[in-house]
Amino acid sequence: MYVTVFGDRRGTLPPGWINEIVVALVGDARIDATGSAGTGARLTFLGLAGDAVVRVPPGSRVTGGGLSVFGDRKVEVSPGDGPEIRVDGYSLFGDVKVSDQPSV
């Protein structure tokens, strides 16, 4: 579990990860999930006023759900036969972005 109350959080998921939760109350979370994901990998983001940026391996098959009240949800991943990863994002004021490109 990765948690930030005020401020930003950066983290790298360990190889073989399956179920992770990221909580960002007031701040951003940048998660590197490019390591090998286990079968049924699922990442859940809970945010109040902050963004989540999740980097996945190229070609990942990303599915997702959740709710963003005042925010956007974007999945920008090249099509391919990579691992299947579910990203659920729940936020009040914040965006959830999933990409296979390094963030700036």
PDB file of N, CA and C in Angstrom:
ATOM      1  N   MET A   1       0.843  -1.174   0.000  1.00  0.00           N
ATOM      2  CA  MET A   1       0.000   0.000   0.000  1.00  0.00           C
ATOM      3  C   MET A   1       0.891   1.241   0.000  1.00  0.00           C
ATOM      4  N   TYR A   2       0.556   2.191  -0.854  1.00  0.00           N
ATOM      5  CA  TYR A   2       1.287   3.448  -0.941  1.00  0.00           C
ATOM      6  C   TYR A   2       0.339   4.558  -0.511  1.00  0.00           C
ATOM      7  N   VAL A   3       0.753   5.378   0.472  1.00  0.00           N
ATOM      8  CA  VAL A   3      -0.121   6.410   1.021  1.00  0.00           C
ATOM      9  C   VAL A   3       0.608   7.744   1.063  1.00  0.00           C
ATOM     10  N   THR A   4      -0.103   8.816   0.676  1.00  0.00           N
ATOM     11  CA  THR A   4       0.380  10.168   0.878  1.00  0.00           C
ATOM     12  C   THR A   4      -0.784  11.008   1.373  1.00  0.00           C
ATOM     13  N   VAL A   5      -0.531  11.821   2.392  1.00  0.00           N
ATOM     14  CA  VAL A   5      -1.579  12.681   2.936  1.00  0.00           C
ATOM     15  C   VAL A   5      -1.458  14.069   2.323  1.00  0.00           C
ATOM     16  N   PHE A   6      -0.312  14.721   2.472  1.00  0.00           N
ATOM     17  CA  PHE A   6      -0.029  15.998   1.828  1.00  0.00           C
ATOM     18  C   PHE A   6       1.309  15.850   1.116  1.00  0.00           C
ATOM     19  N   GLY A   7       1.317  15.986  -0.187  1.00  0.00           N
ATOM     20  CA  GLY A   7       2.558  15.856  -0.933  1.00  0.00           C
ATOM     21  C   GLY A   7       2.453  14.776  -1.985  1.00  0.00           C
ATOM     22  N   ASP A   8       3.557  14.557  -2.659  1.00  0.00           N
ATOM     23  CA  ASP A   8       3.588  13.599  -3.748  1.00  0.00           C
ATOM     24  C   ASP A   8       4.214  12.287  -3.295  1.00  0.00           C
ATOM     25  N   ARG A   9       3.829  11.217  -3.972  1.00  0.00           N
ATOM     26  CA  ARG A   9       4.357   9.899  -3.661  1.00  0.00           C
ATOM     27  C   ARG A   9       4.809   9.236  -4.942  1.00  0.00           C
ATOM     28  N   ARG A  10       6.026   8.719  -4.953  1.00  0.00           N
ATOM     29  CA  ARG A  10       6.534   7.943  -6.076  1.00  0.00           C
ATOM     30  C   ARG A  10       6.842   6.548  -5.563  1.00  0.00           C
ATOM     31  N   GLY A  11       6.482   5.568  -6.365  1.00  0.00           N
ATOM     32  CA  GLY A  11       6.735   4.199  -5.936  1.00  0.00           C
ATOM     33  C   GLY A  11       6.915   3.271  -7.117  1.00  0.00           C
ATOM     34  N   THR A  12       7.600   2.173  -6.878  1.00  0.00           N
ATOM     35  CA  THR A  12       7.806   1.136  -7.881  1.00  0.00           C
ATOM     36  C   THR A  12       7.253  -0.166  -7.323  1.00  0.00           C
ATOM     37  N   LEU A  13       6.349  -0.771  -8.071  1.00  0.00           N
ATOM     38  CA  LEU A  13       5.756  -2.018  -7.608  1.00  0.00           C
ATOM     39  C   LEU A  13       6.763  -3.152  -7.750  1.00  0.00           C
ATOM     40  N   PRO A  14       6.779  -4.071  -6.789  1.00  0.00           N
ATOM     41  CA  PRO A  14       7.755  -5.169  -6.825  1.00  0.00           C
ATOM     42  C   PRO A  14       7.406  -6.191  -7.905  1.00  0.00           C
ATOM     43  N   PRO A  15       8.389  -6.949  -8.388  1.00  0.00           N
ATOM     44  CA  PRO A  15       8.107  -8.001  -9.371  1.00  0.00           C
ATOM     45  C   PRO A  15       7.090  -8.995  -8.823  1.00  0.00           C
ATOM     46  N   GLY A  16       6.166  -9.402  -9.685  1.00  0.00           N
ATOM     47  CA  GLY A  16       5.156 -10.364  -9.288  1.00  0.00           C
ATOM     48  C   GLY A  16       3.987  -9.777  -8.515  1.00  0.00           C
ATOM     49  N   TRP A  17       3.876  -8.460  -8.495  1.00  0.00           N
ATOM     50  CA  TRP A  17       2.785  -7.833  -7.740  1.00  0.00           C
ATOM     51  C   TRP A  17       1.424  -8.282  -8.280  1.00  0.00           C
ATOM     52  N   ILE A  18       0.440  -8.338  -7.395  1.00  0.00           N
ATOM     53  CA  ILE A  18      -0.893  -8.791  -7.784  1.00  0.00           C
ATOM     54  C   ILE A  18      -1.963  -7.770  -7.417  1.00  0.00           C
ATOM     55  N   ASN A  19      -1.964  -7.293  -6.182  1.00  0.00           N
ATOM     56  CA  ASN A  19      -3.010  -6.386  -5.734  1.00  0.00           C
ATOM     57  C   ASN A  19      -2.379  -5.261  -4.920  1.00  0.00           C
ATOM     58  N   GLU A  20      -2.459  -4.044  -5.419  1.00  0.00           N
ATOM     59  CA  GLU A  20      -1.873  -2.897  -4.732  1.00  0.00           C
ATOM     60  C   GLU A  20      -2.907  -1.793  -4.611  1.00  0.00           C
ATOM     61  N   ILE A  21      -2.804  -1.023  -3.525  1.00  0.00           N
ATOM     62  CA  ILE A  21      -3.692   0.117  -3.284  1.00  0.00           C
ATOM     63  C   ILE A  21      -2.822   1.359  -3.120  1.00  0.00           C
ATOM     64  N   VAL A  22      -3.236   2.437  -3.783  1.00  0.00           N
ATOM     65  CA  VAL A  22      -2.536   3.714  -3.689  1.00  0.00           C
ATOM     66  C   VAL A  22      -3.540   4.745  -3.189  1.00  0.00           C
ATOM     67  N   VAL A  23      -3.189   5.433  -2.099  1.00  0.00           N
ATOM     68  CA  VAL A  23      -4.058   6.453  -1.524  1.00  0.00           C
ATOM     69  C   VAL A  23      -3.323   7.784  -1.550  1.00  0.00           C
ATOM     70  N   ALA A  24      -3.959   8.805  -2.142  1.00  0.00           N
ATOM     71  CA  ALA A  24      -3.380  10.148  -2.182  1.00  0.00           C
ATOM     72  C   ALA A  24      -4.484  11.131  -1.799  1.00  0.00           C
ATOM     73  N   LEU A  25      -4.432  11.637  -0.565  1.00  0.00           N
ATOM     74  CA  LEU A  25      -5.481  12.559  -0.130  1.00  0.00           C
ATOM     75  C   LEU A  25      -5.319  13.929  -0.773  1.00  0.00           C
ATOM     76  N   VAL A  26      -4.195  14.576  -0.560  1.00  0.00           N
ATOM     77  CA  VAL A  26      -3.910  15.868  -1.192  1.00  0.00           C
ATOM     78  C   VAL A  26      -2.500  15.780  -1.746  1.00  0.00           C
ATOM     79  N   GLY A  27      -2.385  15.340  -2.978  1.00  0.00           N
ATOM     80  CA  GLY A  27      -1.082  15.175  -3.605  1.00  0.00           C
ATOM     81  C   GLY A  27      -1.176  14.184  -4.737  1.00  0.00           C
ATOM     82  N   ASP A  28      -0.088  14.017  -5.434  1.00  0.00           N
ATOM     83  CA  ASP A  28      -0.050  13.153  -6.607  1.00  0.00           C
ATOM     84  C   ASP A  28       0.669  11.844  -6.291  1.00  0.00           C
ATOM     85  N   ALA A  29       0.306  10.815  -7.020  1.00  0.00           N
ATOM     86  CA  ALA A  29       0.974   9.522  -6.908  1.00  0.00           C
ATOM     87  C   ALA A  29       1.474   9.121  -8.290  1.00  0.00           C
ATOM     88  N   ARG A  30       2.754   8.789  -8.389  1.00  0.00           N
ATOM     89  CA  ARG A  30       3.350   8.309  -9.629  1.00  0.00           C
ATOM     90  C   ARG A  30       3.877   6.909  -9.346  1.00  0.00           C
ATOM     91  N   ILE A  31       3.248   5.939  -9.993  1.00  0.00           N
ATOM     92  CA  ILE A  31       3.555   4.543  -9.719  1.00  0.00           C
ATOM     93  C   ILE A  31       4.140   3.879 -10.961  1.00  0.00           C
ATOM     94  N   ASP A  32       5.282   3.226 -10.782  1.00  0.00           N
ATOM     95  CA  ASP A  32       5.928   2.482 -11.856  1.00  0.00           C
ATOM     96  C   ASP A  32       5.534   1.016 -11.708  1.00  0.00           C
ATOM     97  N   ALA A  33       4.681   0.559 -12.620  1.00  0.00           N
ATOM     98  CA  ALA A  33       4.217  -0.830 -12.598  1.00  0.00           C
ATOM     99  C   ALA A  33       4.783  -1.593 -13.790  1.00  0.00           C
ATOM    100  N   THR A  34       5.989  -1.215 -14.239  1.00  0.00           N
ATOM    101  CA  THR A  34       6.574  -1.841 -15.419  1.00  0.00           C
ATOM    102  C   THR A  34       7.229  -3.186 -15.115  1.00  0.00           C
ATOM    103  N   GLY A  35       7.382  -3.515 -13.845  1.00  0.00           N
ATOM    104  CA  GLY A  35       7.917  -4.835 -13.489  1.00  0.00           C
ATOM    105  C   GLY A  35       6.894  -5.902 -13.823  1.00  0.00           C
ATOM    106  N   SER A  36       7.289  -7.143 -13.726  1.00  0.00           N
ATOM    107  CA  SER A  36       6.365  -8.225 -14.079  1.00  0.00           C
ATOM    108  C   SER A  36       5.189  -8.258 -13.107  1.00  0.00           C
ATOM    109  N   ALA A  37       3.994  -8.256 -13.678  1.00  0.00           N
ATOM    110  CA  ALA A  37       2.766  -8.313 -12.880  1.00  0.00           C
ATOM    111  C   ALA A  37       2.300  -9.760 -12.806  1.00  0.00           C
ATOM    112  N   GLY A  38       1.753 -10.124 -11.662  1.00  0.00           N
ATOM    113  CA  GLY A  38       1.224 -11.464 -11.498  1.00  0.00           C
ATOM    114  C   GLY A  38      -0.124 -11.614 -12.194  1.00  0.00           C
ATOM    115  N   THR A  39      -0.600 -12.829 -12.283  1.00  0.00           N
ATOM    116  CA  THR A  39      -1.897 -13.095 -12.897  1.00  0.00           C
ATOM    117  C   THR A  39      -2.990 -12.420 -12.082  1.00  0.00           C
ATOM    118  N   GLY A  40      -3.876 -11.711 -12.764  1.00  0.00           N
ATOM    119  CA  GLY A  40      -4.963 -11.008 -12.086  1.00  0.00           C
ATOM    120  C   GLY A  40      -4.513  -9.729 -11.413  1.00  0.00           C
ATOM    121  N   ALA A  41      -3.459  -9.084 -11.932  1.00  0.00           N
ATOM    122  CA  ALA A  41      -2.923  -7.866 -11.328  1.00  0.00           C
ATOM    123  C   ALA A  41      -3.975  -6.765 -11.300  1.00  0.00           C
ATOM    124  N   ARG A  42      -4.074  -6.114 -10.133  1.00  0.00           N
ATOM    125  CA  ARG A  42      -5.071  -5.057  -9.962  1.00  0.00           C
ATOM    126  C   ARG A  42      -4.471  -3.941  -9.112  1.00  0.00           C
ATOM    127  N   LEU A  43      -4.600  -2.705  -9.600  1.00  0.00           N
ATOM    128  CA  LEU A  43      -4.137  -1.525  -8.888  1.00  0.00           C
ATOM    129  C   LEU A  43      -5.351  -0.646  -8.631  1.00  0.00           C
ATOM    130  N   THR A  44      -5.548  -0.247  -7.378  1.00  0.00           N
ATOM    131  CA  THR A  44      -6.671   0.599  -7.013  1.00  0.00           C
ATOM    132  C   THR A  44      -6.136   1.921  -6.493  1.00  0.00           C
ATOM    133  N   PHE A  45      -6.627   3.031  -7.065  1.00  0.00           N
ATOM    134  CA  PHE A  45      -6.231   4.375  -6.636  1.00  0.00           C
ATOM    135  C   PHE A  45      -7.411   5.038  -5.951  1.00  0.00           C
ATOM    136  N   LEU A  46      -7.174   5.581  -4.757  1.00  0.00           N
ATOM    137  CA  LEU A  46      -8.167   6.343  -4.025  1.00  0.00           C
ATOM    138  C   LEU A  46      -7.605   7.737  -3.801  1.00  0.00           C
ATOM    139  N   GLY A  47      -8.255   8.767  -4.357  1.00  0.00           N
ATOM    140  CA  GLY A  47      -7.738  10.116  -4.235  1.00  0.00           C
ATOM    141  C   GLY A  47      -8.820  11.122  -3.903  1.00  0.00           C
ATOM    142  N   LEU A  48      -8.446  12.114  -3.117  1.00  0.00           N
ATOM    143  CA  LEU A  48      -9.363  13.196  -2.786  1.00  0.00           C
ATOM    144  C   LEU A  48      -9.077  14.384  -3.702  1.00  0.00           C
ATOM    145  N   ALA A  49      -7.875  14.907  -3.644  1.00  0.00           N
ATOM    146  CA  ALA A  49      -7.478  16.038  -4.490  1.00  0.00           C
ATOM    147  C   ALA A  49      -6.063  15.786  -4.981  1.00  0.00           C
ATOM    148  N   GLY A  50      -5.930  14.911  -5.926  1.00  0.00           N
ATOM    149  CA  GLY A  50      -4.618  14.586  -6.459  1.00  0.00           C
ATOM    150  C   GLY A  50      -4.734  13.691  -7.669  1.00  0.00           C
ATOM    151  N   ASP A  51      -3.654  13.594  -8.396  1.00  0.00           N
ATOM    152  CA  ASP A  51      -3.623  12.806  -9.623  1.00  0.00           C
ATOM    153  C   ASP A  51      -2.864  11.507  -9.398  1.00  0.00           C
ATOM    154  N   ALA A  52      -3.189  10.527 -10.227  1.00  0.00           N
ATOM    155  CA  ALA A  52      -2.439   9.272 -10.255  1.00  0.00           C
ATOM    156  C   ALA A  52      -1.908   9.076 -11.669  1.00  0.00           C
ATOM    157  N   VAL A  53      -0.615   8.805 -11.773  1.00  0.00           N
ATOM    158  CA  VAL A  53       0.003   8.483 -13.051  1.00  0.00           C
ATOM    159  C   VAL A  53       0.630   7.104 -12.881  1.00  0.00           C
ATOM    160  N   VAL A  54       0.159   6.154 -13.665  1.00  0.00           N
ATOM    161  CA  VAL A  54       0.624   4.772 -13.564  1.00  0.00           C
ATOM    162  C   VAL A  54       1.320   4.398 -14.869  1.00  0.00           C
ATOM    163  N   ARG A  55       2.558   3.964 -14.750  1.00  0.00           N
ATOM    164  CA  ARG A  55       3.309   3.534 -15.934  1.00  0.00           C
ATOM    165  C   ARG A  55       3.296   2.008 -15.972  1.00  0.00           C
ATOM    166  N   VAL A  56       2.865   1.466 -17.106  1.00  0.00           N
ATOM    167  CA  VAL A  56       2.759   0.014 -17.286  1.00  0.00           C
ATOM    168  C   VAL A  56       3.683  -0.425 -18.417  1.00  0.00           C
ATOM    169  N   PRO A  57       3.952  -1.731 -18.541  1.00  0.00           N
ATOM    170  CA  PRO A  57       4.794  -2.203 -19.646  1.00  0.00           C
ATOM    171  C   PRO A  57       4.122  -1.949 -20.999  1.00  0.00           C
ATOM    172  N   PRO A  58       4.919  -1.683 -22.041  1.00  0.00           N
ATOM    173  CA  PRO A  58       4.340  -1.502 -23.377  1.00  0.00           C
ATOM    174  C   PRO A  58       3.521  -2.726 -23.778  1.00  0.00           C
ATOM    175  N   GLY A  59       2.394  -2.468 -24.416  1.00  0.00           N
ATOM    176  CA  GLY A  59       1.540  -3.541 -24.889  1.00  0.00           C
ATOM    177  C   GLY A  59       0.633  -4.137 -23.841  1.00  0.00           C
ATOM    178  N   SER A  60       0.601  -3.547 -22.651  1.00  0.00           N
ATOM    179  CA  SER A  60      -0.271  -4.071 -21.599  1.00  0.00           C
ATOM    180  C   SER A  60      -1.730  -3.979 -22.012  1.00  0.00           C
ATOM    181  N   ARG A  61      -2.488  -4.946 -21.573  1.00  0.00           N
ATOM    182  CA  ARG A  61      -3.934  -4.932 -21.808  1.00  0.00           C
ATOM    183  C   ARG A  61      -4.573  -4.371 -20.545  1.00  0.00           C
ATOM    184  N   VAL A  62      -4.873  -3.066 -20.581  1.00  0.00           N
ATOM    185  CA  VAL A  62      -5.362  -2.368 -19.403  1.00  0.00           C
ATOM    186  C   VAL A  62      -6.881  -2.281 -19.429  1.00  0.00           C
ATOM    187  N   THR A  63      -7.498  -2.703 -18.340  1.00  0.00           N
ATOM    188  CA  THR A  63      -8.924  -2.517 -18.140  1.00  0.00           C
ATOM    189  C   THR A  63      -9.079  -1.700 -16.872  1.00  0.00           C
ATOM    190  N   GLY A  64     -10.248  -1.149 -16.681  1.00  0.00           N
ATOM    191  CA  GLY A  64     -10.401  -0.353 -15.484  1.00  0.00           C
ATOM    192  C   GLY A  64     -11.825   0.014 -15.192  1.00  0.00           C
ATOM    193  N   GLY A  65     -11.971   0.635 -14.060  1.00  0.00           N
ATOM    194  CA  GLY A  65     -13.265   1.094 -13.611  1.00  0.00           C
ATOM    195  C   GLY A  65     -13.061   2.152 -12.558  1.00  0.00           C
ATOM    196  N   GLY A  66     -14.122   2.477 -11.870  1.00  0.00           N
ATOM    197  CA  GLY A  66     -14.026   3.466 -10.818  1.00  0.00           C
ATOM    198  C   GLY A  66     -14.887   4.668 -11.108  1.00  0.00           C
ATOM    199  N   LEU A  67     -14.545   5.789 -10.478  1.00  0.00           N
ATOM    200  CA  LEU A  67     -15.337   7.001 -10.588  1.00  0.00           C
ATOM    201  C   LEU A  67     -14.448   8.210 -10.381  1.00  0.00           C
ATOM    202  N   SER A  68     -14.514   9.162 -11.297  1.00  0.00           N
ATOM    203  CA  SER A  68     -13.838  10.448 -11.149  1.00  0.00           C
ATOM    204  C   SER A  68     -14.914  11.519 -11.225  1.00  0.00           C
ATOM    205  N   VAL A  69     -15.148  12.237 -10.124  1.00  0.00           N
ATOM    206  CA  VAL A  69     -16.210  13.242 -10.087  1.00  0.00           C
ATOM    207  C   VAL A  69     -15.785  14.490 -10.856  1.00  0.00           C
ATOM    208  N   PHE A  70     -14.660  15.102 -10.481  1.00  0.00           N
ATOM    209  CA  PHE A  70     -14.131  16.271 -11.174  1.00  0.00           C
ATOM    210  C   PHE A  70     -12.718  15.953 -11.666  1.00  0.00           C
ATOM    211  N   GLY A  71     -12.615  15.066 -12.601  1.00  0.00           N
ATOM    212  CA  GLY A  71     -11.306  14.688 -13.114  1.00  0.00           C
ATOM    213  C   GLY A  71     -11.440  13.825 -14.343  1.00  0.00           C
ATOM    214  N   ASP A  72     -10.323  13.579 -14.982  1.00  0.00           N
ATOM    215  CA  ASP A  72     -10.286  12.783 -16.207  1.00  0.00           C
ATOM    216  C   ASP A  72      -9.647  11.430 -15.933  1.00  0.00           C
ATOM    217  N   ARG A  73      -9.975  10.481 -16.803  1.00  0.00           N
ATOM    218  CA  ARG A  73      -9.330   9.169 -16.777  1.00  0.00           C
ATOM    219  C   ARG A  73      -8.867   8.872 -18.190  1.00  0.00           C
ATOM    220  N   LYS A  74      -7.570   8.584 -18.334  1.00  0.00           N
ATOM    221  CA  LYS A  74      -6.997   8.325 -19.650  1.00  0.00           C
ATOM    222  C   LYS A  74      -6.154   7.060 -19.607  1.00  0.00           C
ATOM    223  N   VAL A  75      -6.280   6.265 -20.665  1.00  0.00           N
ATOM    224  CA  VAL A  75      -5.415   5.102 -20.846  1.00  0.00           C
ATOM    225  C   VAL A  75      -4.731   5.289 -22.188  1.00  0.00           C
ATOM    226  N   GLU A  76      -3.415   5.470 -22.152  1.00  0.00           N
ATOM    227  CA  GLU A  76      -2.612   5.699 -23.351  1.00  0.00           C
ATOM    228  C   GLU A  76      -1.540   4.625 -23.437  1.00  0.00           C
ATOM    229  N   VAL A  77      -1.946   3.445 -23.900  1.00  0.00           N
ATOM    230  CA  VAL A  77      -1.040   2.300 -23.965  1.00  0.00           C
ATOM    231  C   VAL A  77      -1.088   1.723 -25.370  1.00  0.00           C
ATOM    232  N   SER A  78       0.085   1.461 -25.933  1.00  0.00           N
ATOM    233  CA  SER A  78       0.170   0.854 -27.254  1.00  0.00           C
ATOM    234  C   SER A  78      -0.453  -0.536 -27.212  1.00  0.00           C
ATOM    235  N   PRO A  79      -1.219  -0.908 -28.240  1.00  0.00           N
ATOM    236  CA  PRO A  79      -1.815  -2.243 -28.245  1.00  0.00           C
ATOM    237  C   PRO A  79      -0.750  -3.328 -28.332  1.00  0.00           C
ATOM    238  N   GLY A  80      -1.026  -4.454 -27.708  1.00  0.00           N
ATOM    239  CA  GLY A  80      -0.069  -5.554 -27.753  1.00  0.00           C
ATOM    240  C   GLY A  80      -0.547  -6.731 -26.934  1.00  0.00           C
ATOM    241  N   ASP A  81       0.363  -7.662 -26.728  1.00  0.00           N
ATOM    242  CA  ASP A  81       0.051  -8.878 -25.983  1.00  0.00           C
ATOM    243  C   ASP A  81       0.738  -8.888 -24.625  1.00  0.00           C
ATOM    244  N   GLY A  82       0.853  -7.732 -24.009  1.00  0.00           N
ATOM    245  CA  GLY A  82       1.482  -7.634 -22.698  1.00  0.00           C
ATOM    246  C   GLY A  82       0.588  -8.156 -21.597  1.00  0.00           C
ATOM    247  N   PRO A  83       0.988  -7.946 -20.355  1.00  0.00           N
ATOM    248  CA  PRO A  83       0.210  -8.461 -19.232  1.00  0.00           C
ATOM    249  C   PRO A  83      -1.149  -7.763 -19.114  1.00  0.00           C
ATOM    250  N   GLU A  84      -2.095  -8.466 -18.553  1.00  0.00           N
ATOM    251  CA  GLU A  84      -3.409  -7.883 -18.303  1.00  0.00           C
ATOM    252  C   GLU A  84      -3.381  -7.233 -16.922  1.00  0.00           C
ATOM    253  N   ILE A  85      -3.697  -5.939 -16.894  1.00  0.00           N
ATOM    254  CA  ILE A  85      -3.652  -5.172 -15.651  1.00  0.00           C
ATOM    255  C   ILE A  85      -4.958  -4.399 -15.517  1.00  0.00           C
ATOM    256  N   ARG A  86      -5.582  -4.506 -14.354  1.00  0.00           N
ATOM    257  CA  ARG A  86      -6.803  -3.741 -14.082  1.00  0.00           C
ATOM    258  C   ARG A  86      -6.427  -2.559 -13.197  1.00  0.00           C
ATOM    259  N   VAL A  87      -6.845  -1.346 -13.616  1.00  0.00           N
ATOM    260  CA  VAL A  87      -6.594  -0.133 -12.837  1.00  0.00           C
ATOM    261  C   VAL A  87      -7.942   0.504 -12.531  1.00  0.00           C
ATOM    262  N   ASP A  88      -8.295   0.505 -11.246  1.00  0.00           N
ATOM    263  CA  ASP A  88      -9.522   1.153 -10.796  1.00  0.00           C
ATOM    264  C   ASP A  88      -9.148   2.456 -10.111  1.00  0.00           C
ATOM    265  N   GLY A  89      -9.782   3.550 -10.533  1.00  0.00           N
ATOM    266  CA  GLY A  89      -9.479   4.850  -9.950  1.00  0.00           C
ATOM    267  C   GLY A  89     -10.716   5.514  -9.400  1.00  0.00           C
ATOM    268  N   TYR A  90     -10.639   5.922  -8.148  1.00  0.00           N
ATOM    269  CA  TYR A  90     -11.728   6.637  -7.493  1.00  0.00           C
ATOM    270  C   TYR A  90     -11.176   7.965  -7.002  1.00  0.00           C
ATOM    271  N   SER A  91     -11.689   9.077  -7.563  1.00  0.00           N
ATOM    272  CA  SER A  91     -11.172  10.375  -7.154  1.00  0.00           C
ATOM    273  C   SER A  91     -12.279  11.414  -7.165  1.00  0.00           C
ATOM    274  N   LEU A  92     -12.123  12.408  -6.297  1.00  0.00           N
ATOM    275  CA  LEU A  92     -13.058  13.523  -6.261  1.00  0.00           C
ATOM    276  C   LEU A  92     -12.537  14.632  -7.164  1.00  0.00           C
ATOM    277  N   PHE A  93     -11.356  15.165  -6.858  1.00  0.00           N
ATOM    278  CA  PHE A  93     -10.706  16.187  -7.687  1.00  0.00           C
ATOM    279  C   PHE A  93      -9.356  15.641  -8.124  1.00  0.00           C
ATOM    280  N   GLY A  94      -9.293  14.994  -9.251  1.00  0.00           N
ATOM    281  CA  GLY A  94      -8.017  14.471  -9.703  1.00  0.00           C
ATOM    282  C   GLY A  94      -8.169  13.596 -10.925  1.00  0.00           C
ATOM    283  N   ASP A  95      -7.065  13.426 -11.616  1.00  0.00           N
ATOM    284  CA  ASP A  95      -7.028  12.634 -12.837  1.00  0.00           C
ATOM    285  C   ASP A  95      -6.361  11.289 -12.568  1.00  0.00           C
ATOM    286  N   VAL A  96      -6.717  10.318 -13.380  1.00  0.00           N
ATOM    287  CA  VAL A  96      -6.059   9.017 -13.372  1.00  0.00           C
ATOM    288  C   VAL A  96      -5.565   8.769 -14.794  1.00  0.00           C
ATOM    289  N   LYS A  97      -4.244   8.618 -14.942  1.00  0.00           N
ATOM    290  CA  LYS A  97      -3.654   8.406 -16.255  1.00  0.00           C
ATOM    291  C   LYS A  97      -2.802   7.142 -16.227  1.00  0.00           C
ATOM    292  N   VAL A  98      -3.030   6.289 -17.211  1.00  0.00           N
ATOM    293  CA  VAL A  98      -2.245   5.053 -17.362  1.00  0.00           C
ATOM    294  C   VAL A  98      -1.531   5.144 -18.698  1.00  0.00           C
ATOM    295  N   SER A  99      -0.218   4.964 -18.683  1.00  0.00           N
ATOM    296  CA  SER A  99       0.577   5.125 -19.896  1.00  0.00           C
ATOM    297  C   SER A  99       1.722   4.121 -19.909  1.00  0.00           C
ATOM    298  N   ASP A 100       2.207   3.847 -21.128  1.00  0.00           N
ATOM    299  CA  ASP A 100       3.398   3.001 -21.243  1.00  0.00           C
ATOM    300  C   ASP A 100       4.631   3.844 -21.557  1.00  0.00           C
ATOM    301  N   GLN A 101       4.498   5.144 -21.508  1.00  0.00           N
ATOM    302  CA  GLN A 101       5.600   6.057 -21.756  1.00  0.00           C
ATOM    303  C   GLN A 101       6.107   6.647 -20.438  1.00  0.00           C
ATOM    304  N   PRO A 102       7.408   6.922 -20.336  1.00  0.00           N
ATOM    305  CA  PRO A 102       7.921   7.566 -19.114  1.00  0.00           C
ATOM    306  C   PRO A 102       7.278   8.939 -18.932  1.00  0.00           C
ATOM    307  N   SER A 103       6.923   9.252 -17.702  1.00  0.00           N
ATOM    308  CA  SER A 103       6.322  10.565 -17.446  1.00  0.00           C
ATOM    309  C   SER A 103       7.416  11.615 -17.357  1.00  0.00           C
ATOM    310  N   VAL A 104       7.028  12.805 -17.667  1.00  0.00           N
ATOM    311  CA  VAL A 104       7.988  13.919 -17.669  1.00  0.00           C
ATOM    312  C   VAL A 104       8.075  14.549 -16.320  1.00  0.00           C
TER     313      VAL A 104
END
